[in-house]
């Protein structure tokens, strides 16, 4: 199949806020992502832009959040440095969740069968007590069950059951 990216329309994708709010967020996010500021201020700004953030949440510096109004984080959760929450669709993070450094939560994708490569997005949910290890990647439409552990560098393309442990393959000497 030949793709015609010039024909891409983005049909069905709702950014969730007017363009002026999107621009304001992108300006503020650039400052939040690149400059140190107290966690209390970071959380307050995210809430002002529509994020639902519970008490006791720690969001480290250099965290990238695409649209805060599509983010919900439960009480006492941690989001580590250099986490990227690419939330074209809602991302829900439960209480007491640890999202370690460099994790990517990616709700966006494209339909590879579409001649114009249209969006194929879906939300992500990470339930209470889960732990996502450093540099893990969670793809669109995935649910991580309560108390589950996703090991460092693991690629998660499908749901993880409550209490399960998912590890990335280990390097092997040849």
Coordinates of C-alpha atoms in Angstrom, one line a residue:
X1 CA 0.0 0.0 0.0
X2 CA 1.2 3.5 -0.8
X3 CA 0.6 6.1 1.9
X4 CA -0.4 9.7 1.2
X5 CA 0.5 11.6 4.3
X6 CA -0.6 14.8 2.6
X7 CA -4.2 13.5 2.9
X8 CA -4.0 13.0 6.7
X9 CA -7.0 14.7 8.4
X10 CA -6.8 13.7 12.0
X11 CA -10.4 12.7 11.9
X12 CA -11.9 11.8 15.3
X13 CA -9.1 13.3 17.4
X14 CA -10.3 15.9 19.9
X15 CA -7.6 17.9 21.6
X16 CA -10.1 18.8 24.3
X17 CA -9.5 22.5 24.7
X18 CA -9.6 25.6 22.4
X19 CA -6.4 26.6 20.5
X20 CA -5.7 29.5 22.9
X21 CA -5.5 27.1 25.9
X22 CA -3.4 24.7 23.9
X23 CA -0.9 27.5 23.0
X24 CA -0.9 28.7 26.6
X25 CA -0.1 25.2 27.9
X26 CA 2.7 24.6 25.4
X27 CA 4.3 27.9 26.5
X28 CA 4.0 27.1 30.2
X29 CA 5.0 23.4 29.6
X30 CA 8.2 24.6 28.0
X31 CA 9.2 26.5 31.1
X32 CA 8.1 23.7 33.5
X33 CA 9.9 21.0 31.6
X34 CA 13.2 22.9 31.3
X35 CA 13.5 24.8 34.5
X36 CA 13.5 23.6 38.1
X37 CA 10.5 24.6 40.2
X38 CA 9.0 23.3 43.4
X39 CA 6.7 20.3 43.1
X40 CA 3.9 22.3 44.7
X41 CA 4.0 24.9 41.9
X42 CA 4.3 22.2 39.2
X43 CA 1.2 20.4 40.6
X44 CA -0.7 23.7 40.9
X45 CA 0.0 24.7 37.3
X46 CA -1.1 21.2 36.0
X47 CA -4.3 21.5 38.1
X48 CA -4.9 25.0 36.7
X49 CA -4.8 23.5 33.2
X50 CA -7.3 20.8 34.1
X51 CA -5.2 17.9 35.4
X52 CA -6.8 15.9 38.2
X53 CA -4.0 15.3 40.7
X54 CA -4.5 13.8 44.2
X55 CA -2.8 14.8 47.4
X56 CA 0.8 13.8 48.0
X57 CA 1.7 13.4 44.3
X58 CA 5.3 14.0 43.4
X59 CA 6.0 15.0 39.9
X60 CA 9.7 15.5 39.3
X61 CA 11.2 18.0 37.0
X62 CA 11.7 17.4 33.2
X63 CA 8.4 15.5 33.0
X64 CA 6.6 16.1 29.7
X65 CA 2.8 16.0 29.7
X66 CA 1.1 16.6 26.3
X67 CA -2.4 17.7 27.5
X68 CA -2.8 18.1 31.3
X69 CA -6.6 18.1 30.9
X70 CA -6.4 14.5 29.8
X71 CA -4.4 13.4 32.9
X72 CA -5.6 12.0 36.2
X73 CA -3.2 11.0 39.0
X74 CA -4.3 9.4 42.3
X75 CA -3.0 10.2 45.8
X76 CA 0.6 9.6 46.8
X77 CA 1.9 8.6 43.3
X78 CA 5.3 9.4 42.0
X79 CA 6.3 10.4 38.5
X80 CA 10.0 10.4 37.9
X81 CA 12.3 12.6 35.9
X82 CA 12.1 12.5 32.1
X83 CA 8.8 10.7 32.0
X84 CA 6.8 11.5 28.9
X85 CA 3.1 11.2 29.1
X86 CA 2.0 11.5 25.4
X87 CA -1.7 11.7 26.3
X88 CA -3.6 12.4 23.1
X89 CA -6.3 10.4 24.9
X90 CA -6.9 10.1 28.7
X91 CA -4.1 8.7 31.0
X92 CA -5.3 7.6 34.4
X93 CA -2.7 6.8 37.0
X94 CA -4.0 5.4 40.3
X95 CA -2.9 5.9 43.9
X96 CA 0.5 4.8 45.2
X97 CA 1.8 4.3 41.7
X98 CA 5.5 4.7 40.9
X99 CA 6.2 5.8 37.3
X100 CA 10.1 5.6 37.2
X101 CA 12.5 7.7 35.3
X102 CA 12.2 7.9 31.5
X103 CA 8.9 6.0 31.2
X104 CA 6.9 6.6 28.1
X105 CA 3.1 6.4 28.3
X106 CA 1.9 6.7 24.7
X107 CA -1.8 6.9 23.9
X108 CA -1.2 7.8 20.2
X109 CA -0.7 5.7 17.2
X110 CA -1.7 5.5 13.5
X111 CA -3.8 3.0 11.5
X112 CA -1.2 1.3 9.3
X113 CA -4.0 0.2 7.0
X114 CA -5.3 3.7 6.4
X115 CA -4.0 5.2 3.1
X116 CA -3.7 8.6 4.9
X117 CA -2.2 7.1 8.1
X118 CA -5.1 8.4 10.3
X119 CA -4.9 8.2 14.1
X120 CA -5.6 5.0 16.1
X121 CA -5.4 6.4 19.6
X122 CA -6.7 4.8 22.9
X123 CA -6.4 5.6 26.6
X124 CA -4.0 4.1 29.1
X125 CA -4.9 3.2 32.7
X126 CA -2.4 2.3 35.5
X127 CA -4.1 1.0 38.5
X128 CA -3.3 1.5 42.2
X129 CA 0.0 0.3 43.5
X130 CA 1.6 -0.5 40.2
X131 CA 5.3 0.1 39.5
X132 CA 6.6 1.0 36.0
X133 CA 10.4 0.6 35.9
X134 CA 12.8 3.0 34.3
X135 CA 12.4 3.5 30.6
X136 CA 9.4 1.2 30.3
X137 CA 7.1 2.0 27.4
X138 CA 3.3 1.5 27.7
X139 CA 1.4 1.7 24.4
X140 CA -2.1 2.8 23.5
X141 CA -5.1 1.0 25.0
X142 CA -3.2 -0.8 27.7
X143 CA -4.4 -1.3 31.3
X144 CA -1.8 -2.0 34.0
X145 CA -3.5 -3.9 36.8
X146 CA -3.3 -3.1 40.5
X147 CA -0.1 -4.0 42.1
X148 CA 1.5 -5.0 38.8
X149 CA 5.2 -4.5 38.1
X150 CA 6.6 -3.6 34.7
X151 CA 10.4 -4.0 34.6
X152 CA 12.9 -1.5 33.3
X153 CA 12.9 -1.1 29.5
X154 CA 9.9 -3.4 29.0
X155 CA 7.7 -2.7 26.1
X156 CA 4.0 -3.2 27.0
X157 CA 1.7 -3.5 24.0
X158 CA -1.2 -5.3 25.9
X159 CA -2.8 -5.4 29.3
X160 CA -0.9 -6.5 32.4
X161 CA -3.0 -8.4 35.0
X162 CA -3.2 -7.3 38.6
X163 CA -0.2 -8.4 40.6
X164 CA 1.7 -9.6 37.5
X165 CA 5.3 -9.0 36.8
X166 CA 6.4 -8.2 33.2
X167 CA 10.1 -8.0 32.5
X168 CA 12.1 -7.0 29.4
X169 CA 14.3 -9.6 27.8
X170 CA 17.8 -9.7 29.2
X171 CA 20.9 -9.1 27.2
X172 CA 22.8 -12.3 26.5
X173 CA 26.5 -12.9 25.6
X174 CA 27.1 -14.6 22.3

